[in-house]
Amino acid sequence: MSFRISTDKNKLDLVLIHSFLNNHAPWAIGISVDTVETAIKNSLCFGVFIDELQIGFARLITDQATFGYLCDVFILPAHRSNGYGKQLIQHIFAMPQLKRLRRIVLVTADAHELYRLAGFESLAQPERYMEIHRPQIYQQSPKH
């Protein structure tokens, strides 16, 4: 059994990624395949594989110079509790081009301890952060 993490977008299983996000990720319920494709195209992506089977995914939206936003991180439920999520996060933050980013953010309801191991902390000054949040946008957008 061969475990690997790849940034090759051609290896990603779009059907699996869309299915997980659309059906199991509270932040992406109702997301269209087109939206997932566009997001992948414009992000640094990480596929987690056992042999040729994709079991996880993460996306980093970044200019690769100053800032990154880590999102859409998941390991399929059948493969959790095996350390794959930890290996994925370690792999992402070991990449030389990401070590120079001044700020990397993430929004998550769970796995805080995993992310703390990578250096994430709660916002020191949350009053400085603002957002435009449209939680129902995928249900309102036409699906293609």
mmCIF file of C-alpha atoms in Angstrom:
data_model
loop_
_atom_site.group_PDB
_atom_site.id
_atom_site.type_symbol
_atom_site.label_atom_id
_atom_site.label_comp_id
_atom_site.label_asym_id
_atom_site.label_seq_id
_atom_site.Cartn_x
_atom_site.Cartn_y
_atom_site.Cartn_z
ATOM 1 C CA MET A 1 0.000 0.000 0.000
ATOM 2 C CA SER A 2 1.514 3.295 -1.144
ATOM 3 C CA PHE A 3 0.600 6.599 0.546
ATOM 4 C CA ARG A 4 1.393 9.825 -1.296
ATOM 5 C CA ILE A 5 0.421 13.461 -1.586
ATOM 6 C CA SER A 6 0.442 15.095 -5.002
ATOM 7 C CA THR A 7 0.005 18.628 -6.318
ATOM 8 C CA ASP A 8 -0.642 17.293 -9.834
ATOM 9 C CA LYS A 9 -4.140 18.550 -10.656
ATOM 10 C CA ASN A 10 -4.443 15.955 -13.433
ATOM 11 C CA LYS A 11 -4.441 13.214 -10.782
ATOM 12 C CA LEU A 12 -7.322 14.716 -8.798
ATOM 13 C CA ASP A 13 -10.660 12.907 -8.788
ATOM 14 C CA LEU A 14 -13.060 15.785 -9.478
ATOM 15 C CA VAL A 15 -16.116 13.569 -8.973
ATOM 16 C CA LEU A 16 -14.900 12.522 -5.516
ATOM 17 C CA ILE A 17 -13.944 16.073 -4.495
ATOM 18 C CA HIS A 18 -17.247 17.526 -5.675
ATOM 19 C CA SER A 19 -19.250 14.726 -4.069
ATOM 20 C CA PHE A 20 -17.557 15.175 -0.704
ATOM 21 C CA LEU A 21 -17.830 18.958 -0.706
ATOM 22 C CA ASN A 22 -21.419 18.995 -1.988
ATOM 23 C CA ASN A 23 -22.713 16.283 0.331
ATOM 24 C CA HIS A 24 -20.529 16.304 3.457
ATOM 25 C CA ALA A 25 -18.812 19.674 3.884
ATOM 26 C CA PRO A 26 -21.123 22.097 5.709
ATOM 27 C CA TRP A 27 -19.389 25.076 4.086
ATOM 28 C CA ALA A 28 -19.991 23.820 0.535
ATOM 29 C CA ILE A 29 -23.391 22.109 0.458
ATOM 30 C CA GLY A 30 -24.910 22.695 -2.960
ATOM 31 C CA ILE A 31 -21.636 23.685 -4.659
ATOM 32 C CA SER A 32 -21.652 23.057 -8.414
ATOM 33 C CA VAL A 33 -19.109 20.987 -10.315
ATOM 34 C CA ASP A 34 -18.203 24.111 -12.315
ATOM 35 C CA THR A 35 -17.432 26.026 -9.126
ATOM 36 C CA VAL A 36 -15.239 23.187 -7.821
ATOM 37 C CA GLU A 37 -13.414 23.001 -11.174
ATOM 38 C CA THR A 38 -12.776 26.746 -11.187
ATOM 39 C CA ALA A 39 -11.602 26.674 -7.568
ATOM 40 C CA ILE A 40 -9.148 23.855 -8.318
ATOM 41 C CA LYS A 41 -7.887 25.595 -11.449
ATOM 42 C CA ASN A 42 -7.063 28.752 -9.484
ATOM 43 C CA SER A 43 -5.562 27.180 -6.351
ATOM 44 C CA LEU A 44 -2.590 25.160 -5.195
ATOM 45 C CA CYS A 45 -4.180 21.748 -4.621
ATOM 46 C CA PHE A 46 -3.114 18.658 -2.727
ATOM 47 C CA GLY A 47 -4.522 15.216 -3.405
ATOM 48 C CA VAL A 48 -4.022 12.484 -0.806
ATOM 49 C CA PHE A 49 -3.739 9.002 -2.282
ATOM 50 C CA ILE A 50 -3.405 5.394 -1.224
ATOM 51 C CA ASP A 51 -2.082 3.681 -4.300
ATOM 52 C CA GLU A 52 -4.198 5.321 -7.037
ATOM 53 C CA LEU A 53 -7.271 5.889 -4.836
ATOM 54 C CA GLN A 54 -7.813 9.478 -3.725
ATOM 55 C CA ILE A 55 -8.739 9.632 -0.024
ATOM 56 C CA GLY A 56 -8.271 13.314 0.755
ATOM 57 C CA PHE A 57 -7.828 16.825 -0.524
ATOM 58 C CA ALA A 58 -6.806 20.342 0.455
ATOM 59 C CA ARG A 59 -6.669 23.633 -1.377
ATOM 60 C CA LEU A 60 -4.507 26.670 -0.733
ATOM 61 C CA ILE A 61 -5.549 29.925 -2.352
ATOM 62 C CA THR A 62 -2.323 31.904 -2.528
ATOM 63 C CA ASP A 63 -0.298 34.479 -4.392
ATOM 64 C CA GLN A 64 2.740 32.361 -3.375
ATOM 65 C CA ALA A 65 4.469 35.510 -2.149
ATOM 66 C CA THR A 66 2.652 36.959 0.876
ATOM 67 C CA PHE A 67 -0.648 35.282 1.722
ATOM 68 C CA GLY A 68 -2.492 31.983 1.706
ATOM 69 C CA TYR A 69 -5.942 30.736 2.638
ATOM 70 C CA LEU A 70 -6.161 27.026 3.436
ATOM 71 C CA CYS A 71 -9.558 25.529 2.676
ATOM 72 C CA ASP A 72 -11.557 22.482 1.578
ATOM 73 C CA VAL A 73 -9.390 20.186 3.699
ATOM 74 C CA PHE A 74 -10.748 16.668 4.106
ATOM 75 C CA ILE A 75 -9.863 13.024 4.523
ATOM 76 C CA LEU A 76 -12.643 10.596 3.616
ATOM 77 C CA PRO A 77 -14.323 9.204 6.769
ATOM 78 C CA ALA A 78 -13.220 5.612 6.079
ATOM 79 C CA HIS A 79 -9.574 6.731 6.166
ATOM 80 C CA ARG A 80 -9.606 9.028 9.199
ATOM 81 C CA SER A 81 -7.700 8.313 12.422
ATOM 82 C CA ASN A 82 -4.736 6.939 10.466
ATOM 83 C CA GLY A 83 -2.617 10.096 10.588
ATOM 84 C CA TYR A 84 -3.294 11.046 6.965
ATOM 85 C CA GLY A 85 -4.656 14.478 7.865
ATOM 86 C CA LYS A 86 -1.574 15.227 9.945
ATOM 87 C CA GLN A 87 0.692 14.092 7.108
ATOM 88 C CA LEU A 88 -1.232 16.273 4.657
ATOM 89 C CA ILE A 89 -0.854 19.389 6.814
ATOM 90 C CA GLN A 90 2.841 18.649 7.439
ATOM 91 C CA HIS A 91 3.390 18.184 3.700
ATOM 92 C CA ILE A 92 1.700 21.469 2.843
ATOM 93 C CA PHE A 93 3.721 23.488 5.323
ATOM 94 C CA ALA A 94 7.008 21.807 4.417
ATOM 95 C CA MET A 95 6.819 23.236 0.894
ATOM 96 C CA PRO A 96 9.629 25.795 0.458
ATOM 97 C CA GLN A 97 7.514 28.273 -1.516
ATOM 98 C CA LEU A 98 4.964 28.440 1.318
ATOM 99 C CA LYS A 99 7.496 29.080 4.088
ATOM 100 C CA ARG A 100 7.894 32.692 2.985
ATOM 101 C CA LEU A 101 4.186 33.555 3.193
ATOM 102 C CA ARG A 102 3.621 36.267 5.769
ATOM 103 C CA ARG A 103 0.127 35.120 6.700
ATOM 104 C CA ILE A 104 -1.860 31.931 6.185
ATOM 105 C CA VAL A 105 -5.440 31.751 7.397
ATOM 106 C CA LEU A 106 -8.007 29.032 7.763
ATOM 107 C CA VAL A 107 -11.609 28.858 8.913
ATOM 108 C CA THR A 108 -12.564 25.615 10.614
ATOM 109 C CA ALA A 109 -15.057 24.295 13.135
ATOM 110 C CA ASP A 110 -12.974 21.256 14.035
ATOM 111 C CA ALA A 111 -9.487 19.712 14.112
ATOM 112 C CA HIS A 112 -8.077 22.770 15.884
ATOM 113 C CA GLU A 113 -5.369 20.686 17.581
ATOM 114 C CA LEU A 114 -4.188 19.363 14.213
ATOM 115 C CA TYR A 115 -3.855 22.884 12.863
ATOM 116 C CA ARG A 116 -2.166 24.149 16.044
ATOM 117 C CA LEU A 117 0.558 21.548 15.453
ATOM 118 C CA ALA A 118 1.214 23.291 12.123
ATOM 119 C CA GLY A 119 1.495 26.669 13.848
ATOM 120 C CA PHE A 120 -2.032 28.041 13.521
ATOM 121 C CA GLU A 121 -3.355 30.104 16.421
ATOM 122 C CA SER A 122 -6.661 31.777 17.150
ATOM 123 C CA LEU A 123 -6.827 35.314 15.815
ATOM 124 C CA ALA A 124 -4.836 37.623 18.083
ATOM 125 C CA GLN A 125 -6.949 40.599 17.052
ATOM 126 C CA PRO A 126 -10.227 39.321 15.616
ATOM 127 C CA GLU A 127 -11.651 42.844 15.652
ATOM 128 C CA ARG A 128 -9.316 43.660 12.738
ATOM 129 C CA TYR A 129 -10.785 40.985 10.487
ATOM 130 C CA MET A 130 -13.819 41.522 8.334
ATOM 131 C CA GLU A 131 -15.563 39.274 5.885
ATOM 132 C CA ILE A 132 -18.323 39.065 3.361
ATOM 133 C CA HIS A 133 -20.035 35.794 4.223
ATOM 134 C CA ARG A 134 -22.687 34.283 1.969
ATOM 135 C CA PRO A 135 -23.435 30.874 3.494
ATOM 136 C CA GLN A 136 -26.367 30.131 1.161
ATOM 137 C CA ILE A 137 -24.668 31.179 -2.079
ATOM 138 C CA TYR A 138 -24.394 27.666 -3.542
ATOM 139 C CA GLN A 139 -28.092 27.022 -3.024
ATOM 140 C CA GLN A 140 -28.904 30.303 -4.819
ATOM 141 C CA SER A 141 -26.525 29.927 -7.751
ATOM 142 C CA PRO A 142 -27.650 28.056 -10.841
ATOM 143 C CA LYS A 143 -26.044 24.630 -11.068
ATOM 144 C CA HIS A 144 -24.327 23.739 -14.317
#
